[in-house]
CSV table of C-alpha atoms and ligand atoms in Angstrom, one decimal:
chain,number,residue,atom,x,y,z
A,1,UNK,CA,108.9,99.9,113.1
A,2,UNK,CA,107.6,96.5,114.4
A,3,UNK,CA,106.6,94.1,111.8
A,4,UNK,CA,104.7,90.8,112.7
A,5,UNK,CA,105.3,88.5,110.2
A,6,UNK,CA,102.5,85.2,110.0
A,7,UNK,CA,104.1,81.9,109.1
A,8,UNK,CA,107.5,83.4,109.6
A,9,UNK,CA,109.6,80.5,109.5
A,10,UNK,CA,108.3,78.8,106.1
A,11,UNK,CA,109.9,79.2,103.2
A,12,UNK,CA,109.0,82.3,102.0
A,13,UNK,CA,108.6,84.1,105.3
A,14,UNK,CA,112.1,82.8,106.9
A,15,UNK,CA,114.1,84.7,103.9
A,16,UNK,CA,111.8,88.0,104.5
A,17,UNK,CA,112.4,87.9,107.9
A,18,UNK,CA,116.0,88.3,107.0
A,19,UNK,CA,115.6,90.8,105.0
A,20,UNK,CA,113.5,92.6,107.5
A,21,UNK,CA,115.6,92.2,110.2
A,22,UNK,CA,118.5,93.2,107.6
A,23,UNK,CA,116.7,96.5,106.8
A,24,UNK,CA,116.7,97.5,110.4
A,25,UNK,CA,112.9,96.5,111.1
A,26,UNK,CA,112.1,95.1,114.3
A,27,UNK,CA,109.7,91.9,113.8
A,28,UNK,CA,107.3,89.6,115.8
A,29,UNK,CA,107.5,86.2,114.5
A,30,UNK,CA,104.1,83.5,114.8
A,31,UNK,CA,103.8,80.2,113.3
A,32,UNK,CA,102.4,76.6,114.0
A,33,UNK,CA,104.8,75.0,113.3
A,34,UNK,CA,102.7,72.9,110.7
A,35,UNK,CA,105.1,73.0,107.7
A,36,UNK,CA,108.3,74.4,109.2
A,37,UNK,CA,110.7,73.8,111.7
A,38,UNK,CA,111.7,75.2,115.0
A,39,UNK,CA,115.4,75.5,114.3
A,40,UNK,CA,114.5,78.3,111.4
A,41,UNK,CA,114.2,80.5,114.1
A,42,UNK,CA,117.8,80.5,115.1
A,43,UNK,CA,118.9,80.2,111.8
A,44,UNK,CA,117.4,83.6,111.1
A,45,UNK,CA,119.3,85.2,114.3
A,46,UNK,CA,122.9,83.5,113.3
A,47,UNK,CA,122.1,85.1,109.6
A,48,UNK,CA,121.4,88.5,111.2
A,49,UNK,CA,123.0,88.8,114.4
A,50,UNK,CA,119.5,90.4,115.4
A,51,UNK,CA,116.9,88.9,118.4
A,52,UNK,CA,113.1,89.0,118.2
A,53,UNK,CA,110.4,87.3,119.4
A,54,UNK,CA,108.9,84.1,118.3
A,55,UNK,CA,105.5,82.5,119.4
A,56,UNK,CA,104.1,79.2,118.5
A,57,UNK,CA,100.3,79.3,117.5
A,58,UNK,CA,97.7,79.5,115.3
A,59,UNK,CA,96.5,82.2,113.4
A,60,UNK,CA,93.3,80.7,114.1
A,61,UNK,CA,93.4,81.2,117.5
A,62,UNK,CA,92.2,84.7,118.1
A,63,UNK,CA,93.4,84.5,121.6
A,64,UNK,CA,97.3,84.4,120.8
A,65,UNK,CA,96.9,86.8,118.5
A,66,UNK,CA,95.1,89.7,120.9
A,67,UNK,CA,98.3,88.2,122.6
A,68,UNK,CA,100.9,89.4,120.7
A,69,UNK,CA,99.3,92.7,120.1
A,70,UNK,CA,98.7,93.2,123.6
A,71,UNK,CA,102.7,92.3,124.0
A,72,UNK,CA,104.1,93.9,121.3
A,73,UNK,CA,103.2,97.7,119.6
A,74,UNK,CA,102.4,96.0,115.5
A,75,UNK,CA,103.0,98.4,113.0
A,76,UNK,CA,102.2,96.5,110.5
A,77,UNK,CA,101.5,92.7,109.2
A,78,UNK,CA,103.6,90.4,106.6
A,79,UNK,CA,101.1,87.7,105.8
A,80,UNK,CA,102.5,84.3,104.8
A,81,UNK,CA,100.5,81.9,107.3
A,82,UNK,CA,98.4,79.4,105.1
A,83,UNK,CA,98.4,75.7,103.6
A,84,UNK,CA,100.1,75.8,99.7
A,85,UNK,CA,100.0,71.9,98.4
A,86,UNK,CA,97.5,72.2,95.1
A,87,UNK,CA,96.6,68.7,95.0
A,88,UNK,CA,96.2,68.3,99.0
A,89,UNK,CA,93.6,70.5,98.1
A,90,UNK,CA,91.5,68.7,95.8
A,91,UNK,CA,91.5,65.8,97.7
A,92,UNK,CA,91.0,68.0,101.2
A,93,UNK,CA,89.6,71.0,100.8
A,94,UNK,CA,88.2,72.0,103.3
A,95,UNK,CA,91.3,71.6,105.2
A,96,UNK,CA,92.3,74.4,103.2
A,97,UNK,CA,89.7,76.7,103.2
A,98,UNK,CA,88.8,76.2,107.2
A,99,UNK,CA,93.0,77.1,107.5
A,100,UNK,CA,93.4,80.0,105.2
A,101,UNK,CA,90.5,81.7,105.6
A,102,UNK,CA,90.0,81.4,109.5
A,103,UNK,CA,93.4,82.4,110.0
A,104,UNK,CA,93.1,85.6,107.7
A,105,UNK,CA,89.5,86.5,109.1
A,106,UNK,CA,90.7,86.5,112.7
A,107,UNK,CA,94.1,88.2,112.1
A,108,UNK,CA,91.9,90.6,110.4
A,109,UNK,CA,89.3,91.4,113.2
A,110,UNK,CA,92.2,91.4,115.7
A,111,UNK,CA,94.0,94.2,113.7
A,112,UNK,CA,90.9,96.0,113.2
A,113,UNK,CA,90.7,96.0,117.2
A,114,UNK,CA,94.1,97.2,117.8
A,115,UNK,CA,93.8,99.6,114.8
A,116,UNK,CA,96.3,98.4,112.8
A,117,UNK,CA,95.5,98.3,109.6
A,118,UNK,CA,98.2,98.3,107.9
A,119,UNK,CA,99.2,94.3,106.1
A,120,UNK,CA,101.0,92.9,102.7
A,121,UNK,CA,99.1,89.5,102.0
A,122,UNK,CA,100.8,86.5,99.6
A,123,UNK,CA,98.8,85.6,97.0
A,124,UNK,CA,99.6,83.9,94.2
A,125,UNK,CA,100.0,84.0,90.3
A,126,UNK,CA,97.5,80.8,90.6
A,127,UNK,CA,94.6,83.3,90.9
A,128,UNK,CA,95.3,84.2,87.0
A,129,UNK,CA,93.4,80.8,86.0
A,130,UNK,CA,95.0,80.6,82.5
A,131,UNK,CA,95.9,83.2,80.9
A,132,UNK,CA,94.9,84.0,77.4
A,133,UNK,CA,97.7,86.4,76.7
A,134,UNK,CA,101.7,86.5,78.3
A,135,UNK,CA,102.9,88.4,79.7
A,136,UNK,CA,100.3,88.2,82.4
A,137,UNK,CA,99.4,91.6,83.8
A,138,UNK,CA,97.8,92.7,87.3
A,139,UNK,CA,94.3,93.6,85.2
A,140,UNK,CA,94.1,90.2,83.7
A,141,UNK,CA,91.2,88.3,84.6
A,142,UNK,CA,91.1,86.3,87.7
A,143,UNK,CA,89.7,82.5,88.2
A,144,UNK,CA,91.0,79.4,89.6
A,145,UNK,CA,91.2,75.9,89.1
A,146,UNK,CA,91.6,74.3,92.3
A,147,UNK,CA,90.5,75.1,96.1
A,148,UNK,CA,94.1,76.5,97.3
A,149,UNK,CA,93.6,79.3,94.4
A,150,UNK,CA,90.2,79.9,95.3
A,151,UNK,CA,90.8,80.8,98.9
A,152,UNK,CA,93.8,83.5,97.5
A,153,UNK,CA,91.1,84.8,95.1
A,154,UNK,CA,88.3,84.8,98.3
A,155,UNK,CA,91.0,86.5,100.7
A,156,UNK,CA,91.8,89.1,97.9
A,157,UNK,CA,88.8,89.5,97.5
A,158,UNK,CA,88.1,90.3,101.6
A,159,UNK,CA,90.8,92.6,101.7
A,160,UNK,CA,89.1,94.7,98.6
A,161,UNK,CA,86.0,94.7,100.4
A,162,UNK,CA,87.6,95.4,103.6
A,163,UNK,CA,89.4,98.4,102.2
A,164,UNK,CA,85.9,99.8,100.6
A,165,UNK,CA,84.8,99.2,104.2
A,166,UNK,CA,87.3,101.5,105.8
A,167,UNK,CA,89.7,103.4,103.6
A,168,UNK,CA,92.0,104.1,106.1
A,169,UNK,CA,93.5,100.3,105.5
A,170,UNK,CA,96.6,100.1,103.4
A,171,UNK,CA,96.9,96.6,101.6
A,172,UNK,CA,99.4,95.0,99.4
A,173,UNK,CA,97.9,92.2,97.3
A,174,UNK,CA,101.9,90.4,96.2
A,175,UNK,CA,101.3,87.9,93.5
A,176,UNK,CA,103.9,85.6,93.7
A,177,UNK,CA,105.2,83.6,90.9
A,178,UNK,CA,107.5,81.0,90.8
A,179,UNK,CA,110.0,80.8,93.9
A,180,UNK,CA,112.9,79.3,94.2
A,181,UNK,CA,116.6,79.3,95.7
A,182,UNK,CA,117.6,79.7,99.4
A,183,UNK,CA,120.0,82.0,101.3
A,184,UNK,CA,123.5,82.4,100.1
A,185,UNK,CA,124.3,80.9,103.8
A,186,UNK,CA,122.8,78.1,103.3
A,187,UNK,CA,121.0,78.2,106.5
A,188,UNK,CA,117.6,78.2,105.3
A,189,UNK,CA,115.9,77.3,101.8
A,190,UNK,CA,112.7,74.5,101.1
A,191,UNK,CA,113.1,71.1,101.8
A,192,UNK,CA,110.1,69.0,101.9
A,193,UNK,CA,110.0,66.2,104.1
A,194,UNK,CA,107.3,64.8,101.4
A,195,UNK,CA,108.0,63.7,97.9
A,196,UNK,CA,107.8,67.4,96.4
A,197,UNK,CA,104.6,68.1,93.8
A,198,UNK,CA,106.9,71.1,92.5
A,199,UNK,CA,109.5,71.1,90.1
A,200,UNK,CA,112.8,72.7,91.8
A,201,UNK,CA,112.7,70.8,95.3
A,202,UNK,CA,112.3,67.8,93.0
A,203,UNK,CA,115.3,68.3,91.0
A,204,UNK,CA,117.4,68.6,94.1
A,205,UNK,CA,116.2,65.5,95.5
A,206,UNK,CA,117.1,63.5,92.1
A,207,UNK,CA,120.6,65.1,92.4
A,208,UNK,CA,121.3,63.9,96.1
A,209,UNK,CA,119.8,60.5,95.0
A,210,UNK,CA,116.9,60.7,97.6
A,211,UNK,CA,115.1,60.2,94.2
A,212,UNK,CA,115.8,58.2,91.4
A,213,UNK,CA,114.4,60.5,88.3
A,214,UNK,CA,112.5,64.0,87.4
A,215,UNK,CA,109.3,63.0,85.4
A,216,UNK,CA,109.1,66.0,83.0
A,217,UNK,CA,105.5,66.3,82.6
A,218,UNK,CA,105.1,66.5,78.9
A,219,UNK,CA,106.9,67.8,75.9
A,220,UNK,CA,104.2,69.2,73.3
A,221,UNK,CA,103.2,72.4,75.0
A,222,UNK,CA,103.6,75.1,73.0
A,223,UNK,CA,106.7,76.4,74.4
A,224,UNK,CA,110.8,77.0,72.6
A,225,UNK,CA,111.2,73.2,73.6
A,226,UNK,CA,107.8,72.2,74.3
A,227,UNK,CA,108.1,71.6,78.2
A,228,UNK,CA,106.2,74.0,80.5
A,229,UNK,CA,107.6,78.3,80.9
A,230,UNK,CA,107.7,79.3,84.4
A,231,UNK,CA,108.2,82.7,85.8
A,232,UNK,CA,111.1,81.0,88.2
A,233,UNK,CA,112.3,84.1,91.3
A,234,UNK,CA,115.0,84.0,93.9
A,235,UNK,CA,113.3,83.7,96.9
A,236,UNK,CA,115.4,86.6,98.0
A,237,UNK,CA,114.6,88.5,95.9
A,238,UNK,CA,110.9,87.7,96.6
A,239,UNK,CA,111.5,88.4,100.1
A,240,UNK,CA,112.9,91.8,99.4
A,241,UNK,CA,109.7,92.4,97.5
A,242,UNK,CA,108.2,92.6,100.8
A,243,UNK,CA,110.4,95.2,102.0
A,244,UNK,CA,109.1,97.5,99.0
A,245,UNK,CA,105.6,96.5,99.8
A,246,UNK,CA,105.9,97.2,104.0
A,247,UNK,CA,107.4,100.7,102.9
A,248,UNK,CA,104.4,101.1,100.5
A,249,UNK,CA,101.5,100.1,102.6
A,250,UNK,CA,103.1,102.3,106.0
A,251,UNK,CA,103.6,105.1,104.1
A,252,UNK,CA,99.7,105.3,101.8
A,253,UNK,CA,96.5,103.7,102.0
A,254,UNK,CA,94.6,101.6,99.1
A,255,UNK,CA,94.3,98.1,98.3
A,256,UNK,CA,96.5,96.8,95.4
A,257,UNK,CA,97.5,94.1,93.9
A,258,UNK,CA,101.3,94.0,92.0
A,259,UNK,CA,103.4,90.4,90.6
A,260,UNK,CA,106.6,89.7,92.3
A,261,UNK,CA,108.3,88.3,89.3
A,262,UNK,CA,111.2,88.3,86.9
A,263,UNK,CA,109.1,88.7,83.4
A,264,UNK,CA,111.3,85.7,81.8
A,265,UNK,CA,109.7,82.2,81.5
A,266,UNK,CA,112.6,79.5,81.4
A,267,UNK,CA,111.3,75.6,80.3
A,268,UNK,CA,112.0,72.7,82.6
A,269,UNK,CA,114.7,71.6,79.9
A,270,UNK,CA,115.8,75.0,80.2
A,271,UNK,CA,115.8,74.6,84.4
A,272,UNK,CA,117.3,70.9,84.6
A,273,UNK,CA,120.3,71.7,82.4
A,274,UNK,CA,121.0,74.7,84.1
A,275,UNK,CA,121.2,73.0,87.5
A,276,UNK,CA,123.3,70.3,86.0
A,277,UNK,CA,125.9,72.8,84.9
A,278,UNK,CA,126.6,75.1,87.5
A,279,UNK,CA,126.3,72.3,90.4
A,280,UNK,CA,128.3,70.2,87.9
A,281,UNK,CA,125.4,67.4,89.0
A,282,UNK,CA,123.9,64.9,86.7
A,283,UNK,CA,119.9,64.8,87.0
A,284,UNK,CA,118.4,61.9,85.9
A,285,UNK,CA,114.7,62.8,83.9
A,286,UNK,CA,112.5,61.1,81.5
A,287,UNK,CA,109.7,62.8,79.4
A,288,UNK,CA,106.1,61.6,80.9
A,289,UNK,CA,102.3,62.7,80.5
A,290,UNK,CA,101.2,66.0,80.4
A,291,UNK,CA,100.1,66.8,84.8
A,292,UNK,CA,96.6,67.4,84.7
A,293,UNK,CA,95.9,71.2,85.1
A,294,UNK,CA,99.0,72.3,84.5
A,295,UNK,CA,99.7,75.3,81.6
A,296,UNK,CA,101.4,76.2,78.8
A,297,UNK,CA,103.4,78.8,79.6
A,298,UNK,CA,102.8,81.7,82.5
A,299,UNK,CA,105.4,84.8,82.9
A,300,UNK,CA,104.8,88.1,84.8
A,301,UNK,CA,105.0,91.4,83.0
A,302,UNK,CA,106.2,93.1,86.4
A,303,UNK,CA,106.7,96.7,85.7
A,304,UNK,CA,103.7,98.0,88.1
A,305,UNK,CA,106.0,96.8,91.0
A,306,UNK,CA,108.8,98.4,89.2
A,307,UNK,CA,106.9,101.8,89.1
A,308,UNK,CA,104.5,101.5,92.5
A,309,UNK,CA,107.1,99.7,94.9
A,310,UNK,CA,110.5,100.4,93.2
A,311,UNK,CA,111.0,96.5,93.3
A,312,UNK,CA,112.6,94.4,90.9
A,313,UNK,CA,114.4,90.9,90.6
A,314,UNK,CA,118.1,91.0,90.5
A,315,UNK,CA,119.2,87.3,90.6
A,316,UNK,CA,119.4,85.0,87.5
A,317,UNK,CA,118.5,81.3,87.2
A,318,UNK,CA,122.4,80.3,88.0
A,319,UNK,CA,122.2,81.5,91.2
A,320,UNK,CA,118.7,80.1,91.7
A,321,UNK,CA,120.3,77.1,90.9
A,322,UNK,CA,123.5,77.2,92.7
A,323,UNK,CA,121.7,78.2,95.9
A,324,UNK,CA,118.9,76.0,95.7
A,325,UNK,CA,121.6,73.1,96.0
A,326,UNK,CA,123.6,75.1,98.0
A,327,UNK,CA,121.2,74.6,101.0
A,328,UNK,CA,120.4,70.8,100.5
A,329,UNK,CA,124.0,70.2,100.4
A,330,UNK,CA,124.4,72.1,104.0
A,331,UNK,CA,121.4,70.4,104.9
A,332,UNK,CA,122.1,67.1,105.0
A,333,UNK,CA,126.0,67.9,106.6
A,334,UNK,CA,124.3,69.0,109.3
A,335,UNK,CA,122.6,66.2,110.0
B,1,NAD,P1,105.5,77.4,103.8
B,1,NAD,O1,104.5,76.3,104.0
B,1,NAD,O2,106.9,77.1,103.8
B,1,NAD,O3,105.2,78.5,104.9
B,1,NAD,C1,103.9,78.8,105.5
B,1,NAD,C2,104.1,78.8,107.0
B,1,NAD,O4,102.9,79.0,107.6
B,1,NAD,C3,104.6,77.4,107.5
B,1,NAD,O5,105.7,77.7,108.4
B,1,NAD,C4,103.4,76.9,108.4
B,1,NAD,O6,103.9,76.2,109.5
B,1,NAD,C5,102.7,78.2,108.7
B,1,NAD,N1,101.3,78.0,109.0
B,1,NAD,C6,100.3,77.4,108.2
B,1,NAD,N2,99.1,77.6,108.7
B,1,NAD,C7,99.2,78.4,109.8
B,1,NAD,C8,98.4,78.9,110.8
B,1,NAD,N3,97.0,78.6,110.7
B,1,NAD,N4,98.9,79.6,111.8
B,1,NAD,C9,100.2,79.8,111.9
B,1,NAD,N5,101.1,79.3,111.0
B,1,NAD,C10,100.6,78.6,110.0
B,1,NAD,O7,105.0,78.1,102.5
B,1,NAD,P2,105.8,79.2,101.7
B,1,NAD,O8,106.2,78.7,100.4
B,1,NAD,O9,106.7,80.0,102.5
B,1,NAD,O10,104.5,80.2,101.3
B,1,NAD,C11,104.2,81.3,102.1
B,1,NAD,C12,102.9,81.9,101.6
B,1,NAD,O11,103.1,82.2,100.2
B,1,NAD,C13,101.7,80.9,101.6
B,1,NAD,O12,100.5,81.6,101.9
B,1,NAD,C14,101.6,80.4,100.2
B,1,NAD,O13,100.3,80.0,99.8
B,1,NAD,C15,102.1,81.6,99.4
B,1,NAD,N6,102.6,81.3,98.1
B,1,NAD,C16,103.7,80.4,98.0
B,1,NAD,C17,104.2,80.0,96.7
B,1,NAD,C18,105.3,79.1,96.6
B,1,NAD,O14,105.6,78.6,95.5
B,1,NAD,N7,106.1,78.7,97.7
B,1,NAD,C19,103.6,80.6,95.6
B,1,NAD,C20,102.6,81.5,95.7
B,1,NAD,C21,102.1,81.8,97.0
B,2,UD1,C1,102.4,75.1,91.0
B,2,UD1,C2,100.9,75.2,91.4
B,2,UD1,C3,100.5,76.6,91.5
B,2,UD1,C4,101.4,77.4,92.4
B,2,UD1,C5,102.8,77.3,92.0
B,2,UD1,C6,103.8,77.9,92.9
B,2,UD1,C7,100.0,73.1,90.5
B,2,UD1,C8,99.1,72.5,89.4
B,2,UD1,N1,100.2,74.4,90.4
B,2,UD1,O1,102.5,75.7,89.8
B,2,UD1,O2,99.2,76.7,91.9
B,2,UD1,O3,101.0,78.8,92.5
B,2,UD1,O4,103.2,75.9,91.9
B,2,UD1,O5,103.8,77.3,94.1
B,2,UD1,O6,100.6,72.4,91.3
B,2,UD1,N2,107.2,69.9,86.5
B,2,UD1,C9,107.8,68.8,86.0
B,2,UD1,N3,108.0,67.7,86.8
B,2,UD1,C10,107.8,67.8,88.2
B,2,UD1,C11,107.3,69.0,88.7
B,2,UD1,C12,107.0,70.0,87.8
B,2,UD1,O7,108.0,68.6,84.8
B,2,UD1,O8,108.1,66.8,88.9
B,2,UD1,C13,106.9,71.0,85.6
B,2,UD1,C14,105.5,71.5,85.5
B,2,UD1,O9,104.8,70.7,84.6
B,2,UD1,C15,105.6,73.0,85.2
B,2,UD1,C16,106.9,73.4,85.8
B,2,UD1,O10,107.6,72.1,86.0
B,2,UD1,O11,105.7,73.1,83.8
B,2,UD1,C17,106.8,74.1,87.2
B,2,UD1,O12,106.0,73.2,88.0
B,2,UD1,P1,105.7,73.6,89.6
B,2,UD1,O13,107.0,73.8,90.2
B,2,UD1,O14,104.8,72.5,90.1
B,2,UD1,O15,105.0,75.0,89.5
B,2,UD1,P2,103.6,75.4,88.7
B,2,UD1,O16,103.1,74.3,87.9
B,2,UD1,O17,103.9,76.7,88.0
């Protein structure tokens, strides 16, 4: 089975690619380039031992794309191509809805013309709003707050009316919550070049001194310790996720959507002095001002994945931790 994979060396998609390649799928590689790095893509071949093909373009550019499917047989698509910075997107947002919704539009038409129609798409727990109940559960009422949630809503809401369209698509809707961690090698994890807006690359940057101190954004939520919950995942375990999902959406048809996370909420408290023990690492942090728009507490209740795709997350926050630091670490000795 050949599985292109959008945005394939991000974050998100570079650890799924390993697990694809790792469950013996064959996989076709595209991404710009815009927030990742050339180098992912060996990384992902000295993780695996396994080749495949990688092409540099736009999933705006229908052209490449008639491309790949010309070159290659797709069985079916892995998603992740798209811009993810909330508050770039207030103060840009059309930037974000020209990127995220041309790309998924013409990826769209160009499956529909090679008949394969077959594609797991990563949304995001953001489309929730806020929730008036925890745990938060796939019927929950959807809204958003800022223009990178409304395009997830709008592209969920395409592929619904794309399946009603034509029912012989098969679509998996993966709400994603929290993700965090990198590769037990080392080899690939997040590391933003900019001063990170969220909370885990931030921590790491305080504990390798690029920064001086974590501003924990307020302490009377209505939480255990008052700081914000968070539905933190393994990123590997995310990516494995996808592996349930492909099977899913090659085997049936139907549009659904299912969360890809644990079902525990941990506090930033909770989260800094975690990191600080098992790296052995001192973080520096001082209580600030609530961020605007940000939430209580959000946690999945993720047994529909559990029952639908036979997925659930293994690793616990130490090794979200340890691995998250892991890669920084190995990072910066290789530079
Ligand atoms: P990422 O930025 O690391 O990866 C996205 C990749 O897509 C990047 O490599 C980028 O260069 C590429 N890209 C962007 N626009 C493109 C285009 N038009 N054509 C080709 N390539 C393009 O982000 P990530 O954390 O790996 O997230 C992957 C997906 O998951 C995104 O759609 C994101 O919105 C979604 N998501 C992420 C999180 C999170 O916390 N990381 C949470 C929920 C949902
Ligand atoms: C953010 C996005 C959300 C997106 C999610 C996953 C915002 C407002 N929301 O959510 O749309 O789906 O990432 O990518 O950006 N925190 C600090 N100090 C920091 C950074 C964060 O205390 O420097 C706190 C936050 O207040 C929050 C928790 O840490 O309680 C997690 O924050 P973050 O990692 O930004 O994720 P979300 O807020 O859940």
């Amino acid at each position: 089975m050949k599985i292109l994979v959008t945005g394939g060396t991000g974050y998100i998609g570079s650890h799924t690619c390993v697990e694809l390649l790792d469950a013996g799928y064959e996989i076709v590689v595209i991404d710009n380039l815009s927030n990742s790095k050339i180098e992912v893509v060996d990384k992902i071949k000295e993780i695996t031992g396994k080749d495949f093909k990688f092409y540099e373009g736009d999933c705006c550019d229908k052209n490449i794309l008639v491309k790949i499917f010309n070159e290659n047989d797709i069985d079916a698509v892995i998603h992740f191509a798209g811009f993810k910075a909330v508050g770039e997107s207030v103060l840009k947002p059309l930037k974000y809805y020209r990127n995220n919704l041309d790309s998924t539009i013409t990826l769209l038409e160009v499956m529909n013309e090679f008949n394969c129609k077959k594609i797991a798409f990563s949304s995001s727990a953001t489309v929730y709003g806020k929730p008036e109940t925890l745990p938060i559960k796939e019927d929950f009422p959807l809204s958003t707050t800022n223009p990178y949630g409304t395009t997830k809503l709008m592209i969920e809401d395409i592929l619904r009316d794309l399946y009603v369209s034509d029912n012989e698509w098969s679509i998996a809707i993966l709400r994603y919550f929290n993700p965090i961690g990198a590769h037990k090698s080392g080899l690939i994890g997040e590391n933003p070049n900019d001063i990170p807006n969220n909370l885990m690359p931030y921590i790491v940057k305080v504990a390798t001194k690029e920064l001086e101190c974590l501003s924990v954004f307020g302490n009377d939520y209505d939480t255990k310790d008052g700081t914000g919950v968070r539905d933190y995942i393994h990123v590997v375990d995310l990516a494995k996720g996808h592996i349930k999902a492909i099977e899913k959406v090659l085997k049936d048809t139907g549009v659904d959507a299912y969360n890809l996370g644990t079902g525990n909420g941990y506090s930033v408290l909770e989260i800094v002095n975690t990191f600080m023990k098992v790296n052995n690492i001192d973080v520096n942090y001082k209580i600030t001002d609530r961020r605007p728009g940000d939430i209580d507490a959000c946690y999945a209740d993720p047994s529909y994945a559990k029952e639908k795709l036979n997925w659930e997350a293994n690793l616990g926050i130490n090794e979200m931790c340890e691995d998250a630091y892991n890669f920084v670490k190995n990072f910066k000795e290789d530079k």
